[in-house]
Coordinates of C-alpha atoms and ligand atoms in Angstrom, one line a residue:
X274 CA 104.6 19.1 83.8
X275 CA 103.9 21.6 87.0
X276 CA 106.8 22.7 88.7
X277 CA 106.8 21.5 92.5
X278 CA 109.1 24.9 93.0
X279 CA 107.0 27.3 91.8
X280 CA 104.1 28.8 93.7
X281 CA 100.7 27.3 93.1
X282 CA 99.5 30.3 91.2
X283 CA 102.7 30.2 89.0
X284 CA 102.1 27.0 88.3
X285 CA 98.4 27.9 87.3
X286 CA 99.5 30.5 85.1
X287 CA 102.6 28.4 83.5
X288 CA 99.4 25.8 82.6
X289 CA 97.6 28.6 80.7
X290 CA 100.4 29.8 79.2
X291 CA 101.4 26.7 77.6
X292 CA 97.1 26.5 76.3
X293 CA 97.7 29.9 75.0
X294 CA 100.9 29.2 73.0
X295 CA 100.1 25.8 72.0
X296 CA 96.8 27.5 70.7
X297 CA 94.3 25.9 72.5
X298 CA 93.4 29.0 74.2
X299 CA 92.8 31.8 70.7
X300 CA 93.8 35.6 70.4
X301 CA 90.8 37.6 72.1
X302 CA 89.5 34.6 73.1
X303 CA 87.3 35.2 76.4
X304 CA 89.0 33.5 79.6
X305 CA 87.2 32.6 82.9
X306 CA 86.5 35.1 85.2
X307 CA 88.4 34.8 88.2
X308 CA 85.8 33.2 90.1
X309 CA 85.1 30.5 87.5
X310 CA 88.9 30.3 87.5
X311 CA 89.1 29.6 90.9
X312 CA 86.6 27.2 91.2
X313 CA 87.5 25.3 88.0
X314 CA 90.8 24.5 89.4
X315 CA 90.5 24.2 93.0
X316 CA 92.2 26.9 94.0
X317 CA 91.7 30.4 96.3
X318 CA 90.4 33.3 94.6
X319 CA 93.5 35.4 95.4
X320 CA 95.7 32.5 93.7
X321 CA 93.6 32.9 90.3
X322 CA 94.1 36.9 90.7
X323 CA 97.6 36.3 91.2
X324 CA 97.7 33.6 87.9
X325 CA 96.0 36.1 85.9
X326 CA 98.1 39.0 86.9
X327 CA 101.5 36.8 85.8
X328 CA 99.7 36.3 82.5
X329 CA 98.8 39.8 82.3
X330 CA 102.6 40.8 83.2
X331 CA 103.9 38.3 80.4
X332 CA 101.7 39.7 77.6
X333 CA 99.9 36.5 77.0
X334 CA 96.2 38.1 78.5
X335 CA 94.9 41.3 78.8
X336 CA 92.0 42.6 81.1
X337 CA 89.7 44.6 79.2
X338 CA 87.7 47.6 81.3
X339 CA 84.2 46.1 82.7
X340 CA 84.3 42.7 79.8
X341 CA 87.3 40.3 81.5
X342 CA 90.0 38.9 81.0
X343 CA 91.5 37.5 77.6
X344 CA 93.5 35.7 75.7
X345 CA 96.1 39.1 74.3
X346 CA 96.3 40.0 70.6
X347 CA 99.8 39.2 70.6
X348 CA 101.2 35.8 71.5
X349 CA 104.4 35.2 71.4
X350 CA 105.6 33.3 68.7
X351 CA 108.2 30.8 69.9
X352 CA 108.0 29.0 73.4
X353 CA 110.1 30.3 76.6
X354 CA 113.1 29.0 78.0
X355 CA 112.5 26.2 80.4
X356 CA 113.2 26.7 83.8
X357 CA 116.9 26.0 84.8
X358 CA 117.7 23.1 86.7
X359 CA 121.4 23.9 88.0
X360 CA 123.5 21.2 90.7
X361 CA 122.5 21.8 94.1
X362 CA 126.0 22.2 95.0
X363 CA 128.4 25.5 95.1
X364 CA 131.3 25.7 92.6
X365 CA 135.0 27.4 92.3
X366 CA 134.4 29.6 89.3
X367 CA 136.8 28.4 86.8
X368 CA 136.1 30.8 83.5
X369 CA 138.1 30.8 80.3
X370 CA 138.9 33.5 77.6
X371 CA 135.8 32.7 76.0
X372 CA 134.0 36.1 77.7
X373 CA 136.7 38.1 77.3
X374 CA 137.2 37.6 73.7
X375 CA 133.0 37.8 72.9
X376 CA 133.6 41.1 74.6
X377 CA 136.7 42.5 73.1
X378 CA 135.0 41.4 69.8
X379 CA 132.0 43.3 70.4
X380 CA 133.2 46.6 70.8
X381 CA 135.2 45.7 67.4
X382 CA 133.5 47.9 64.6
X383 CA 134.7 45.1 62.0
X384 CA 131.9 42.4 63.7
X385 CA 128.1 42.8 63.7
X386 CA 127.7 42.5 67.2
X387 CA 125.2 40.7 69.5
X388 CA 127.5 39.9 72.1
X389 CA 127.3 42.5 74.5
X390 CA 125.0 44.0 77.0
X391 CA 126.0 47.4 76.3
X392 CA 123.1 49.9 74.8
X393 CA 124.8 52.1 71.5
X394 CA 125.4 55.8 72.1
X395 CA 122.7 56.8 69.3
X396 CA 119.9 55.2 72.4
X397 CA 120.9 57.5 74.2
X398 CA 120.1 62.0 74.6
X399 CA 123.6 62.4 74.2
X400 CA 123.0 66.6 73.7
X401 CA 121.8 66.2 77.2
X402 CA 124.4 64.9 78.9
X403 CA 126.8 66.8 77.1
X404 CA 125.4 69.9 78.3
X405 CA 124.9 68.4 81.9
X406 CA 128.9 67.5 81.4
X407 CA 129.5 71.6 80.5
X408 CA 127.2 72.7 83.4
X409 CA 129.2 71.0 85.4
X410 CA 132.8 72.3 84.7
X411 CA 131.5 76.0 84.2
X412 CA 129.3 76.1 88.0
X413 CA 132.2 74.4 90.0
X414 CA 135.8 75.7 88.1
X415 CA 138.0 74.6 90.9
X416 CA 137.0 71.0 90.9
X417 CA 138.9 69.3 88.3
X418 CA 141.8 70.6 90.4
X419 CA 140.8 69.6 93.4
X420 CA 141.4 66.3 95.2
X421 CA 138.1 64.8 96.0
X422 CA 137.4 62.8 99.3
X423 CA 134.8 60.5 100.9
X424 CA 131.7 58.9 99.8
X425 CA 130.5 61.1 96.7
X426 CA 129.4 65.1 96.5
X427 CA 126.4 65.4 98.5
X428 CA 124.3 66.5 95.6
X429 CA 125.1 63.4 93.7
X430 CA 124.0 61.3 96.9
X431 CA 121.2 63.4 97.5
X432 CA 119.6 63.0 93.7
X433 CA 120.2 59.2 93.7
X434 CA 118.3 58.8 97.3
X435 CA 115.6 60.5 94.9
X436 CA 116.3 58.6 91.9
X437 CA 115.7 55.5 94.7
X438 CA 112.0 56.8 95.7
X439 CA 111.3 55.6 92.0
X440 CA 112.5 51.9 93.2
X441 CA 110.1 52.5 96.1
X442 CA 113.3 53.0 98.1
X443 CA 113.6 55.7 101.2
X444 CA 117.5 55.4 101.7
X445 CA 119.1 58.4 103.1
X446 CA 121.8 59.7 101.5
X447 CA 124.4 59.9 104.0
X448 CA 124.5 56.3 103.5
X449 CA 124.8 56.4 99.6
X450 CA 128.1 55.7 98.2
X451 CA 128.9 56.3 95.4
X452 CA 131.4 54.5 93.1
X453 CA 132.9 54.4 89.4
X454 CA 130.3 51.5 88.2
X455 CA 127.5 49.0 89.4
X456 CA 130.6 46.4 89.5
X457 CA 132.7 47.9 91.7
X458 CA 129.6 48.2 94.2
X459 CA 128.6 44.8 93.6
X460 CA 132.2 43.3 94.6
X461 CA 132.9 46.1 97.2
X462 CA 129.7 44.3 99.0
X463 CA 130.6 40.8 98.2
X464 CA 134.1 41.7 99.9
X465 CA 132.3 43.2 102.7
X466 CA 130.3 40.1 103.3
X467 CA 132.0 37.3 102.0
X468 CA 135.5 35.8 102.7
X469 CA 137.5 32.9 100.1
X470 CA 135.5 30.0 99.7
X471 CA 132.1 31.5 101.1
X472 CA 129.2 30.6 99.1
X473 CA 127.1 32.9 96.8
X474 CA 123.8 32.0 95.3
X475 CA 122.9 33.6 92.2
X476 CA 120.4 33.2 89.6
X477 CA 120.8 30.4 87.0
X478 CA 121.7 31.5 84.2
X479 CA 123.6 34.3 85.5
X480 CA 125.3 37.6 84.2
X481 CA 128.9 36.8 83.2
X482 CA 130.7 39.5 84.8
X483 CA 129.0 38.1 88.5
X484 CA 131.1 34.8 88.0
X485 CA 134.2 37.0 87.0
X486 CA 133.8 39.0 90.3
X487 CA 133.5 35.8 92.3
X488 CA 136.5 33.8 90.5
X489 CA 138.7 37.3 91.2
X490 CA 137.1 37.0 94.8
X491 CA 137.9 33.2 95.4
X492 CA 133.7 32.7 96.3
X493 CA 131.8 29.8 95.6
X494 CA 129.1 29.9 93.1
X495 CA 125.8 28.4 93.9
X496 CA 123.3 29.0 90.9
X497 CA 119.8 28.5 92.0
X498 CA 117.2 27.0 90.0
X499 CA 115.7 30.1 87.5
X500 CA 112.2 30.9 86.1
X501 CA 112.9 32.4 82.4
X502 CA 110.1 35.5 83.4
X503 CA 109.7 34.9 87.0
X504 CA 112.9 34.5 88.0
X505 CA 115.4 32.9 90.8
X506 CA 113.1 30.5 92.7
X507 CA 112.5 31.2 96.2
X508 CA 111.4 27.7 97.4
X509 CA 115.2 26.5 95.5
X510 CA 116.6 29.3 97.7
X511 CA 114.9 28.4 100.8
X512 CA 116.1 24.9 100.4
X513 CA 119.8 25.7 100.1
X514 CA 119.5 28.5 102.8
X515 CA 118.5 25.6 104.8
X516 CA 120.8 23.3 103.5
X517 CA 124.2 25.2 102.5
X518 CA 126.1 28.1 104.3
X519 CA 124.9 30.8 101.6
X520 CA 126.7 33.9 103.1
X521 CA 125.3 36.2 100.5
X522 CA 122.4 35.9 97.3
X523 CA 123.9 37.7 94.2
X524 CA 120.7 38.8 92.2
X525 CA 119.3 41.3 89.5
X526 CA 115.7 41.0 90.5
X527 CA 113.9 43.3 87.6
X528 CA 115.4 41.7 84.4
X529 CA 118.2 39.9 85.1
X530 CA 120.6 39.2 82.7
X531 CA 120.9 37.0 80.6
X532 CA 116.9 36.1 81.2
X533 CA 115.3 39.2 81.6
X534 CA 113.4 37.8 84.2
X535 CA 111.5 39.8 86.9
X536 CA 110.3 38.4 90.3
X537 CA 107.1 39.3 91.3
X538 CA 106.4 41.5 93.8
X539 CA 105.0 39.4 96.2
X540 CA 108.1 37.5 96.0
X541 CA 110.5 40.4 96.8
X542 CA 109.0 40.9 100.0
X543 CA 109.2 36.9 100.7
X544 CA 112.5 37.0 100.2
X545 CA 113.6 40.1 102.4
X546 CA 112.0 38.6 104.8
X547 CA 114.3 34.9 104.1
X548 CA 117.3 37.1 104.3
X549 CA 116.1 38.9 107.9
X550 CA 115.0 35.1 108.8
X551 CA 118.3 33.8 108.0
X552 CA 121.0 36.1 108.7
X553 CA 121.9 36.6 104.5
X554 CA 123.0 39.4 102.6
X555 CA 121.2 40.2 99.5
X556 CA 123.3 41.8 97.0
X557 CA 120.7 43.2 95.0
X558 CA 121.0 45.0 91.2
X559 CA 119.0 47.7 90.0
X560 CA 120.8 48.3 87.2
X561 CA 117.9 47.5 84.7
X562 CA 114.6 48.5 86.9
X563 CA 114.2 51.5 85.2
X564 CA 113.9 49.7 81.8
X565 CA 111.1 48.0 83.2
X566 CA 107.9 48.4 81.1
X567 CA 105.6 47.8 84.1
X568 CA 106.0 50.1 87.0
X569 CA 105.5 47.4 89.3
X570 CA 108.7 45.9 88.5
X571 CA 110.9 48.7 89.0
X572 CA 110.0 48.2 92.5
X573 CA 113.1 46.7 94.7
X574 CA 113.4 44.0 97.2
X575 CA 114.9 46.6 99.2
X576 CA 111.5 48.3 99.7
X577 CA 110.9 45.2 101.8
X578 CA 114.0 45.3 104.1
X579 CA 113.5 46.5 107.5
X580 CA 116.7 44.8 109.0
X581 CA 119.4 46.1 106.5
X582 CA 120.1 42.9 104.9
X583 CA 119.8 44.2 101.7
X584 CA 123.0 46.2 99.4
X585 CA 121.0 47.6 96.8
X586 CA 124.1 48.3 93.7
X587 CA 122.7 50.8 90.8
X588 CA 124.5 52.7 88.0
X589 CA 123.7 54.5 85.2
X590 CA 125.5 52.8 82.7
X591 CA 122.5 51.4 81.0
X592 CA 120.0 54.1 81.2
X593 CA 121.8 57.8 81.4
X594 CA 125.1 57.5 79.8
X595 CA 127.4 54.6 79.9
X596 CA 130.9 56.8 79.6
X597 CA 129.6 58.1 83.0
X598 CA 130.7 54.7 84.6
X599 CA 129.3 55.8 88.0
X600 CA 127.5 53.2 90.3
X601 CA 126.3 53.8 93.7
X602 CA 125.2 51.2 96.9
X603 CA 123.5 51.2 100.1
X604 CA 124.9 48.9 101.8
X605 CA 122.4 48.0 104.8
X606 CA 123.9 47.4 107.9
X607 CA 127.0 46.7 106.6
X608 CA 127.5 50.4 105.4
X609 CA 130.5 51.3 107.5
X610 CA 132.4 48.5 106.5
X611 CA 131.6 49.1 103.1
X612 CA 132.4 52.4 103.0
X613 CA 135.9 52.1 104.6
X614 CA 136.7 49.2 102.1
X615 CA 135.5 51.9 99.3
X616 CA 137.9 54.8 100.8
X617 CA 141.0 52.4 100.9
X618 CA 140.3 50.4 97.2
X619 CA 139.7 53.2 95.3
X620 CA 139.3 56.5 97.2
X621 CA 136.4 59.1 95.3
X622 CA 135.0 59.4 92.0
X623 CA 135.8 62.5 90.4
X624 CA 133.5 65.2 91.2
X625 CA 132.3 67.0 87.6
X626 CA 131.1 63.5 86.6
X627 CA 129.2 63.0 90.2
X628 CA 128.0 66.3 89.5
X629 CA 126.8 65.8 85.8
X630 CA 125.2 62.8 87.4
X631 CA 123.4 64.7 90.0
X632 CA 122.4 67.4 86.9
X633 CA 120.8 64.9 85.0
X634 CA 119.0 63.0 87.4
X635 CA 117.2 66.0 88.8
X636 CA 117.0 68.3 85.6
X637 CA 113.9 68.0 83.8
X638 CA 114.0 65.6 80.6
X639 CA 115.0 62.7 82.0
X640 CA 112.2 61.0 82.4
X641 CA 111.3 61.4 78.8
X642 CA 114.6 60.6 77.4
X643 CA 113.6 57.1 79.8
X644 CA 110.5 56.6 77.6
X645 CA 112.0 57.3 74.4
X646 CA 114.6 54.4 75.2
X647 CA 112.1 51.8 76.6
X648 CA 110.1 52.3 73.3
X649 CA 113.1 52.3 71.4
X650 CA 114.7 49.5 72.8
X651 CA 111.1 47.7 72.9
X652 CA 110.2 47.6 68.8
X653 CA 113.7 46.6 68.5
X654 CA 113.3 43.3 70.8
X655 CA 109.7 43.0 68.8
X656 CA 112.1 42.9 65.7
X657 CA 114.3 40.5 66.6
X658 CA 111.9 37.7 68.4
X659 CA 109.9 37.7 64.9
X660 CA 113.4 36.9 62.8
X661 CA 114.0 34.3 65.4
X662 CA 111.1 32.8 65.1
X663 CA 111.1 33.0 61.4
X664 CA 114.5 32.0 60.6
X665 CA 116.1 29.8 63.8
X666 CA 115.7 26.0 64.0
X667 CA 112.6 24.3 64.9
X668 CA 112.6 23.9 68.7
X669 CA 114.3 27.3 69.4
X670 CA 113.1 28.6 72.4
X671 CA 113.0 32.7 73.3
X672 CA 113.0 35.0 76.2
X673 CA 110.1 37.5 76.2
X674 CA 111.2 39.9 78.5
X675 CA 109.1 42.7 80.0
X676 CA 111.7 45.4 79.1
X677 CA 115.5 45.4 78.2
X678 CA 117.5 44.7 75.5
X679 CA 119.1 41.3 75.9
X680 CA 117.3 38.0 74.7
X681 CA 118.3 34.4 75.6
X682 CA 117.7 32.2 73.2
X683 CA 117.9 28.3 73.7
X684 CA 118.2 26.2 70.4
X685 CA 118.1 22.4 70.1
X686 CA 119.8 20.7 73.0
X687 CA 121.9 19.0 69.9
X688 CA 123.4 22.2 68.9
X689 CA 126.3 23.1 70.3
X690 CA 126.3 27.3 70.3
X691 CA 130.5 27.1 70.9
X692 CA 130.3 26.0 67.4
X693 CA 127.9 28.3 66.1
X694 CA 129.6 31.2 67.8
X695 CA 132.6 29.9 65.6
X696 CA 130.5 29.9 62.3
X697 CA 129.0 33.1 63.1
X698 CA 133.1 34.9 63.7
X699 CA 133.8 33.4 60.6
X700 CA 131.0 35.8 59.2
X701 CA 132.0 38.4 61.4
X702 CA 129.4 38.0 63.3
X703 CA 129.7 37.9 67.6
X704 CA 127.4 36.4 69.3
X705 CA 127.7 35.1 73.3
X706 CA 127.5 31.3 73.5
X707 CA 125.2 30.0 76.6
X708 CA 128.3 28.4 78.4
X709 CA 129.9 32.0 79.3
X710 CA 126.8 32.1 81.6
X711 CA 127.1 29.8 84.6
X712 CA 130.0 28.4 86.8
X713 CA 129.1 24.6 85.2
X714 CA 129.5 23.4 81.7
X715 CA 125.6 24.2 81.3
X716 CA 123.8 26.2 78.8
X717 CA 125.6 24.6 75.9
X718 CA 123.2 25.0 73.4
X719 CA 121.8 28.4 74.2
X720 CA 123.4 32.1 72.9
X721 CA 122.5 34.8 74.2
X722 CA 121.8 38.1 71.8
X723 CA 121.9 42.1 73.1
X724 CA 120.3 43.8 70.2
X725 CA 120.6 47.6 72.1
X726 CA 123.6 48.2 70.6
X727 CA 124.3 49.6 67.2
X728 CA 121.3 48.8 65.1
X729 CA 121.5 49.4 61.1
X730 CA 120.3 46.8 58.6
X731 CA 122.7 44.6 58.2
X732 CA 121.5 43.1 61.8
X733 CA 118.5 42.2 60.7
X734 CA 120.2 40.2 57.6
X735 CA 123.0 38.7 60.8
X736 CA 120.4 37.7 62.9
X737 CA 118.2 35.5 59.8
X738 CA 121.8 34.4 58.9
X739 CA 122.6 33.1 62.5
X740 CA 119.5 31.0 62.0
X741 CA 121.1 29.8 58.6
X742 CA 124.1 28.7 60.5
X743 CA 122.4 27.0 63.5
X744 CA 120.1 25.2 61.3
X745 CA 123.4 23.8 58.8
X746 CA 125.3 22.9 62.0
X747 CA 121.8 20.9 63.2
X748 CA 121.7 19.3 59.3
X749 CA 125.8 18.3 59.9
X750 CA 126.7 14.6 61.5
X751 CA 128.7 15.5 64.2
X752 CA 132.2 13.2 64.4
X753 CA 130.7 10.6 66.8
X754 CA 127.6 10.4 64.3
X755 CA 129.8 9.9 61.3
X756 CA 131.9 7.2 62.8
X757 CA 128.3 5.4 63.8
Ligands
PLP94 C1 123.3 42.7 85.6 C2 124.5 43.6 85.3 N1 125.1 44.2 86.3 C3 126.1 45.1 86.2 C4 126.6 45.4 84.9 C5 127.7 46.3 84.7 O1 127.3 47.6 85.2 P1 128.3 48.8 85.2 O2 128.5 49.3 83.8 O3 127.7 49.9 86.0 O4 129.5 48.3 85.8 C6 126.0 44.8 83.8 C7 126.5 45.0 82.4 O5 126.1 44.4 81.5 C8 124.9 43.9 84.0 O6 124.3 43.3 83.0

């Protein structure tokens, strides 16, 4: 069935896709030209372009020089997750231990872990940050002994306004802050924005340390229907702009976690100009544009703002170094506010690490070490969608994500992953049951797995025995079923 939410030419595209992977539509089989396209289905010619560039993005065509478009040589195996459908009204967040303890586990070297988000220190060119670390210390001796002020060493804020030219971003750095993660710039711009009981829209499924920030915050979550590759949809968001007080959108536009969805371009500069339209900050997270395969998508919806409503929040804590736990934001219009709310929460950084930051965003090497990782991180993700689809219960549904490590994987609705989770710890296994993702009691019967982290070959064997598990729990009569 066609979404009514989605854009016509996403709804075009979702119908091929579906031909391609139910295998009506063959590997290197010879599509329509756009034309044809266009007039076969009653539509404009720039809405078939835009159709068979989201295909093209997704992996399921490819455009071959001067012969057309076709079907790609690599379908994915297992269906995507269907598009969220979360309650149109905002929530207190209310969240248990459950998060906590997935993460505490994860970081246990007892457990073969899934359950974090967190890329392994082996992904990383560790030899180069150690010698950025050393550069730093030796060039400025004083500074580990001196009391650092303000917004971040100018050098630091100077070589992220660079790093932002990458996101097609011209920020200047005067107006960079930095700060000690992507977190604390997220939740320094929700304060900034937001007061107890304001209402934040995020994507649906959402990244669980966003609903910690707003429980700790007293906000109200609204979680806004998602696409699993396109992501947070803009017509849902329109809707409740026009419906709901939404004081700020919470969003990772270029593979958002747990989805590792990315919105299309054309749709980040429709929705900075909603947020101008409406008077709405966008919180916006970078975090994971640089692990984008496409360049397109490392492009940010703050390329689009000409009125300041966008905070764009970045850190390096997924692509440089992770023990660096240094973030930065631009916070729009709101910068002085921010800023003072920075000074007075947690005064500066300390200055080698800004400056080992600065070193290793400028220094040559980096963007290699960047490749490296995406290609690392890439065959890895390959790896682990072909053991899901060969050893996870019929009906499982996968992510495909253009670029990242984390995949969300839904199961049969009758599973329920808090129990699987359970069978898997008993193994020693951690994965991070679907429920830790969203304000509501949702997502109960998806998990979702981050394979960047250590990687040896007994995950492999976890993963295939995860399936195991699943597929016993499906074969057991739950209590109810038993009594009937
Ligand atoms: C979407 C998203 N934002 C922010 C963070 C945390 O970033 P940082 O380490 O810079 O605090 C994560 C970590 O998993 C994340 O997935």
């Amino acid at each position: 069935m066609d979404s009514p939410l989605l854009p016509l030419y996403m709804q075009l595209a979702d119908r091929m896709a579906r031909s391609v992977r139910a295998g009506t539509l063959k590997r290197g089989d010879r599509l329509p030209s756009v034309r044809e396209l266009a007039s076969q289905h009653g539509v404009s010619l720039s809405t078939a372009v835009q159709a068979y560039r989201w295909l093209e993005d997704a992996r399921l065509i490819e455009a071959r020089p001067r012969s057309g478009y076709f079907v790609a040589a690599r379908p994915p195996r297992l269906p995507e997750p269907q598009v969220s459908r979360p309650d149109t009204a905002s929530r207190m967040v209310q969240l248990d231990q459950l998060g906590a303890q997935v993460m505490a586990l994860s970081h246990d070297p007892d457990f073969v872990s899934f359950g974090a988000a967190c890329p392994g220190p082996e992904l990383f060119d560790q030899d180069r940050v150690r010698r950025a670390m050393a550069r730093a210390v030796m060039r400025h001796r004083d500074l580990l002994c001196t009391y650092p002020i303000g917004p971040g060493m100018e050098e630091t804020r100077r070589a992220v306004a660079r790093h932002a030219l990458g996101l097609g971003c011209v920020l200047n750095p005067d107006q960079v802050v930095m700060t000690n993660s992507a977190l604390e710039a997220i939740s320094l711009c929700l304060r900034t924005v937001c007061k107890p009981g304001d209402v934040v829209a995020l994507e649906s499924p959402t990244y669980y340390g966003f609903l910690e920030i707003l429980q700790s915050l007293h906000l109200r979550a609204l979680e806004i229907p998602t696409h699993p590759r396109h992501g947070m949809s803009l017509d849902a968001l329109q809707l409740a702009f026009e419906t709901q007080q939404v004081k700020a959108v919470l969003s990772v536009p270029t593979l958002s976690n747990p989805l590792g969805a990315c919105m299309p371009v054309p749709e980040r500069r429709r929705l900075a100009a909603m947020l101008s339209r409406h008077d709405v900050a966008l919180v916006e997270d970078v975090l994971y544009n640089d692990l984008a395969e496409q360049e397109d998508k490392r492009r940010a919806v703050k390329s689009f703002d000409t009125t300041g409503h966008v905070m764009i929040c970045g850190s390096f804590s997924k692509t440089i170094a992770p023990g660096l736990r240094m973030g930065w934001v631009e916070a729009g219009r709101w910068g002085p506010t921010l800023r003072q709310m920075k000074a007075v929460q947690s005064g500066a950084q300390t200055s080698v690490l800004e400056l080992a930051l600065a070193d290793l965003l400028t220094q040559a090497g980096g963007g290699a070490a960047l490749r490296n990782l995406r290609a690392t991180i890439a065959t890895r993700v390959d790896q682990a969608r072909q053991l899901i689809a060969e050893s996870f219960p019929k009906g499982t549904r996968v992510s495909d994500p253009a670029g990242g490590f984390i995949l969300w994987v839904e199961l049969p609705e009758s599973l329920d992953a808090a129990q699987l989770y359970e069978a898997c710890l008993a193994e020693n296994i951690v994965i991070a049951p679907g429920l830790m993702f969203s304000a509501s009691p949702r997502f109960r019967h998806c998990v979702r797995l981050g394979v960047g982290g250590k990687w040896g070959p007994e995950h492999p064997r976890a993963l295939r025995r995860i399936g195991s598990l699943a597929k016993a729990l499906l074969a057991t009569p739950r209590d109810g079923e038993l009594a009937a």
